[in-house]
Coordinates of C-alpha atoms in Angstrom, one line a residue:
E1101 CA 0.0 0.0 0.0
A1102 CA 2.9 2.4 0.7
E1103 CA 4.2 1.8 -2.8
E1104 CA 0.8 2.6 -4.3
L1105 CA 0.5 5.7 -2.2
L1106 CA 3.9 7.1 -3.1
T1107 CA 3.6 6.1 -6.8
E1108 CA 0.3 7.9 -7.0
F1109 CA 1.8 11.0 -5.3
C1110 CA 5.0 11.1 -7.3
E1111 CA 3.9 10.0 -10.7
R1112 CA 0.5 11.8 -11.0
Y1113 CA 1.1 15.5 -11.7
S1114 CA 0.1 18.2 -14.1
E1115 CA 2.7 19.1 -16.7
S1116 CA 2.2 22.8 -15.9
R1117 CA 2.5 22.3 -12.1
F1118 CA 4.7 19.4 -11.2
L1119 CA 5.8 20.7 -7.7
P1120 CA 3.4 19.5 -5.0
D1121 CA 1.4 22.2 -3.2
Q1122 CA 0.8 22.3 0.5
G1123 CA -2.6 20.5 0.2
Q1124 CA -1.0 17.6 -1.7
L1125 CA 1.8 17.3 0.9
D1126 CA -0.7 17.4 3.8
A1127 CA -2.9 14.8 2.2
L1128 CA 0.2 12.6 1.6
W1129 CA 1.3 13.0 5.2
S1130 CA -2.1 12.0 6.5
R1131 CA -2.0 8.8 4.6
V1132 CA 1.6 8.1 5.4
S1133 CA 1.1 8.6 9.1
V1134 CA -1.9 6.2 9.0
L1135 CA 0.3 3.6 7.3
Y1136 CA 3.1 4.1 9.8
G1137 CA 0.5 3.7 12.6
C1138 CA -0.4 0.3 11.2
V1139 CA 3.1 -1.2 11.4
L1140 CA 4.9 1.2 13.8
H1141 CA 8.0 0.9 11.6
P1142 CA 9.2 3.1 8.7
G1143 CA 10.3 0.1 6.5
P1144 CA 7.5 -0.1 4.0
I1145 CA 7.4 3.7 3.6
V1146 CA 11.2 3.9 3.2
H1147 CA 11.2 1.1 0.6
A1148 CA 8.4 2.9 -1.4
M1149 CA 10.3 6.2 -1.1
M1150 CA 13.5 4.6 -2.3
M1151 CA 11.7 3.2 -5.3
Q1152 CA 10.6 6.7 -6.3
L1153 CA 14.0 8.3 -5.7
R1154 CA 15.9 5.7 -7.9
W1155 CA 16.0 6.4 -11.6
P1156 CA 14.8 3.3 -13.5
K1157 CA 16.5 2.4 -16.8
G1158 CA 14.9 4.1 -19.7
E1159 CA 13.0 6.6 -17.5
Q1160 CA 13.1 10.1 -18.9
H1161 CA 11.0 12.0 -16.4
W1162 CA 12.7 13.8 -13.5
Q1163 CA 9.4 15.1 -12.0
P1164 CA 8.6 12.0 -9.9
R1165 CA 12.1 12.2 -8.3
L1166 CA 11.6 15.9 -7.5
R1167 CA 8.2 15.2 -6.0
A1168 CA 9.7 12.4 -3.9
L1169 CA 12.4 14.8 -2.7
C1170 CA 9.7 17.4 -1.8
A1171 CA 7.8 14.8 0.2
L1172 CA 11.0 13.7 2.0
E1173 CA 11.8 17.2 3.0
F1174 CA 8.2 17.7 4.2
F1175 CA 8.5 14.6 6.3
H1176 CA 11.6 16.0 8.0
N1177 CA 9.4 18.7 9.6
K1178 CA 6.6 16.4 10.7
G1179 CA 7.7 15.5 14.3
A1180 CA 9.1 12.2 15.5
V1181 CA 7.4 9.9 13.0
G1182 CA 8.4 12.2 10.1
S1183 CA 12.0 12.4 11.3
E1184 CA 12.2 8.6 11.7
I1185 CA 11.1 8.1 8.1
F1186 CA 13.4 10.9 6.9
N1187 CA 16.4 9.5 8.9
A1188 CA 15.7 5.9 7.7
V1189 CA 15.7 7.1 4.0
G1190 CA 18.9 9.0 4.8
R1191 CA 20.6 5.9 6.2
R1192 CA 19.5 3.8 3.2
G1193 CA 19.5 6.3 0.3
V1194 CA 22.0 9.1 0.7
E1195 CA 23.9 8.0 -2.3
V1196 CA 20.8 7.8 -4.5
I1197 CA 19.9 11.4 -3.4
R1198 CA 23.5 12.5 -4.1
R1199 CA 23.1 11.2 -7.7
L1200 CA 20.0 13.4 -8.1
I1201 CA 22.2 16.5 -7.6
A1202 CA 23.4 15.9 -11.2
V1203 CA 19.9 16.4 -12.4
P1204 CA 19.5 20.2 -12.9
E1205 CA 15.8 20.3 -12.0
C1206 CA 16.4 18.2 -8.8
Q1207 CA 19.7 19.7 -7.8
E1208 CA 18.5 22.4 -5.3
K1209 CA 16.1 20.1 -3.5
A1210 CA 18.6 17.2 -3.3
M1211 CA 21.3 19.5 -1.9
S1212 CA 18.9 20.8 0.6
I1213 CA 18.1 17.3 1.8
I1214 CA 21.8 16.3 1.9
T1215 CA 22.3 19.4 4.1
L1216 CA 19.5 18.2 6.4
F1217 CA 21.1 14.8 6.6
G1218 CA 24.3 16.4 7.8
K1219 CA 22.4 18.4 10.4
D1220 CA 20.9 15.2 11.7
G1221 CA 24.4 13.8 12.3
F1222 CA 24.8 11.1 9.7
A1223 CA 28.2 9.6 9.2
D1224 CA 28.5 8.9 5.5
D1225 CA 29.6 5.4 4.7
G1226 CA 30.1 6.0 1.0
D1227 CA 28.4 3.5 -1.3
S1228 CA 29.3 0.4 0.6
G1229 CA 25.7 -0.9 0.7
Q1230 CA 25.6 -0.7 4.5
E1231 CA 23.4 1.7 6.3
A1232 CA 25.1 4.8 7.8
L1233 CA 24.5 5.2 11.4
P1234 CA 23.5 8.4 13.1
V1235 CA 26.2 9.7 15.4
S1236 CA 25.0 9.9 19.0
S1237 CA 26.7 12.3 21.4
S1238 CA 26.3 9.7 24.2
M1239 CA 28.4 7.0 22.4
P1240 CA 32.2 7.0 22.2
V1241 CA 33.3 8.2 18.8
Q1242 CA 36.6 7.6 17.2
R1243 CA 38.2 9.1 14.1
V1244 CA 39.8 6.6 11.8
E1245 CA 41.6 6.9 8.5
L1246 CA 40.3 4.9 5.5
D1247 CA 42.2 5.2 2.2
G1248 CA 43.7 8.5 3.3
E1249 CA 40.4 10.0 4.3
A1250 CA 39.3 10.7 7.9
A1251 CA 36.0 9.1 8.9
V1252 CA 34.0 9.1 12.1
G1253 CA 33.0 5.7 13.5
M1254 CA 31.6 4.3 16.7
A1255 CA 34.2 3.1 19.2
D1256 CA 34.2 -0.7 19.6
L1257 CA 33.0 -1.4 23.1
L1258 CA 35.4 -4.4 23.3
D1259 CA 38.3 -1.9 23.0
L1260 CA 37.2 0.1 26.0
P1261 CA 39.3 -0.5 29.2
L1262 CA 37.8 -2.0 32.3
A1263 CA 37.3 0.3 35.3
G1264 CA 40.5 0.9 37.2
Q1265 CA 42.7 0.2 34.2
P1266 CA 44.7 3.2 32.8
T1267 CA 43.3 4.7 29.6
A1268 CA 45.1 6.4 26.8
A1269 CA 42.6 9.3 26.8
S1270 CA 41.0 10.4 30.0
S1271 CA 37.8 11.2 28.2
T1272 CA 37.3 7.5 27.2
P1273 CA 34.7 5.9 29.5
A1274 CA 35.6 2.6 31.2
I1275 CA 33.5 -0.5 31.5
K1276 CA 32.7 -1.4 35.0
P1277 CA 32.8 -5.1 35.8
I1278 CA 29.6 -6.7 36.9
P1279 CA 29.6 -7.5 40.6
P1280 CA 29.3 -11.1 41.7
P1281 CA 25.8 -12.3 42.6
P1282 CA 24.8 -12.3 46.3
G1283 CA 26.4 -15.3 48.1
A1284 CA 29.2 -15.8 45.5
S1285 CA 32.7 -14.9 46.5
P1286 CA 34.7 -12.8 44.0
S1287 CA 37.7 -14.6 42.6
S1288 CA 41.0 -12.9 43.5
S1289 CA 42.6 -14.0 40.3
G1290 CA 40.2 -11.9 38.2
E1291 CA 38.5 -15.0 36.8
L1292 CA 34.7 -15.3 36.7
P1293 CA 33.3 -17.4 39.5
D1294 CA 31.7 -20.7 38.5
L1295 CA 27.9 -20.1 39.0
L1296 CA 26.8 -23.6 38.0

């Protein structure tokens, strides 16, 4: 149903007025929010949006892509659900949207959306096929160099020191060991007690 909804919105337009107006965007949002409410997950909507943003072979019309970009930008400003859909499309389709920058009629809107992705804290993973993850200020972040370019990545929790061990950087949090269960005596050798 999400595919039908976004196909109808993106591919049905007047040749003289291809940009969606406020009424069309509001009507789309009403239907999208009902669909989201049925599954409580952005997956079907994101899939349908990605189908509209991709440029199929032999397709000559840029208008459906521009209408999809307009809808995506509109979703960004529609609260938590809209942001969740927007961010999920960003994680999955930032490279598809970047390709639309090369289409003169889509360039301004695509660049605007890429800018919004940057404001939402996405670390670009290139075109690796993996989802980029939003960078959270509460998680340890490390800078790594890949093929001569700096990139931001999440610190591996297995690399974090245990509490009491010296750290290379004082800002790196330490993992505190789990205390033994009541009645069990802690091992002085640092080994885990046998609980069985």
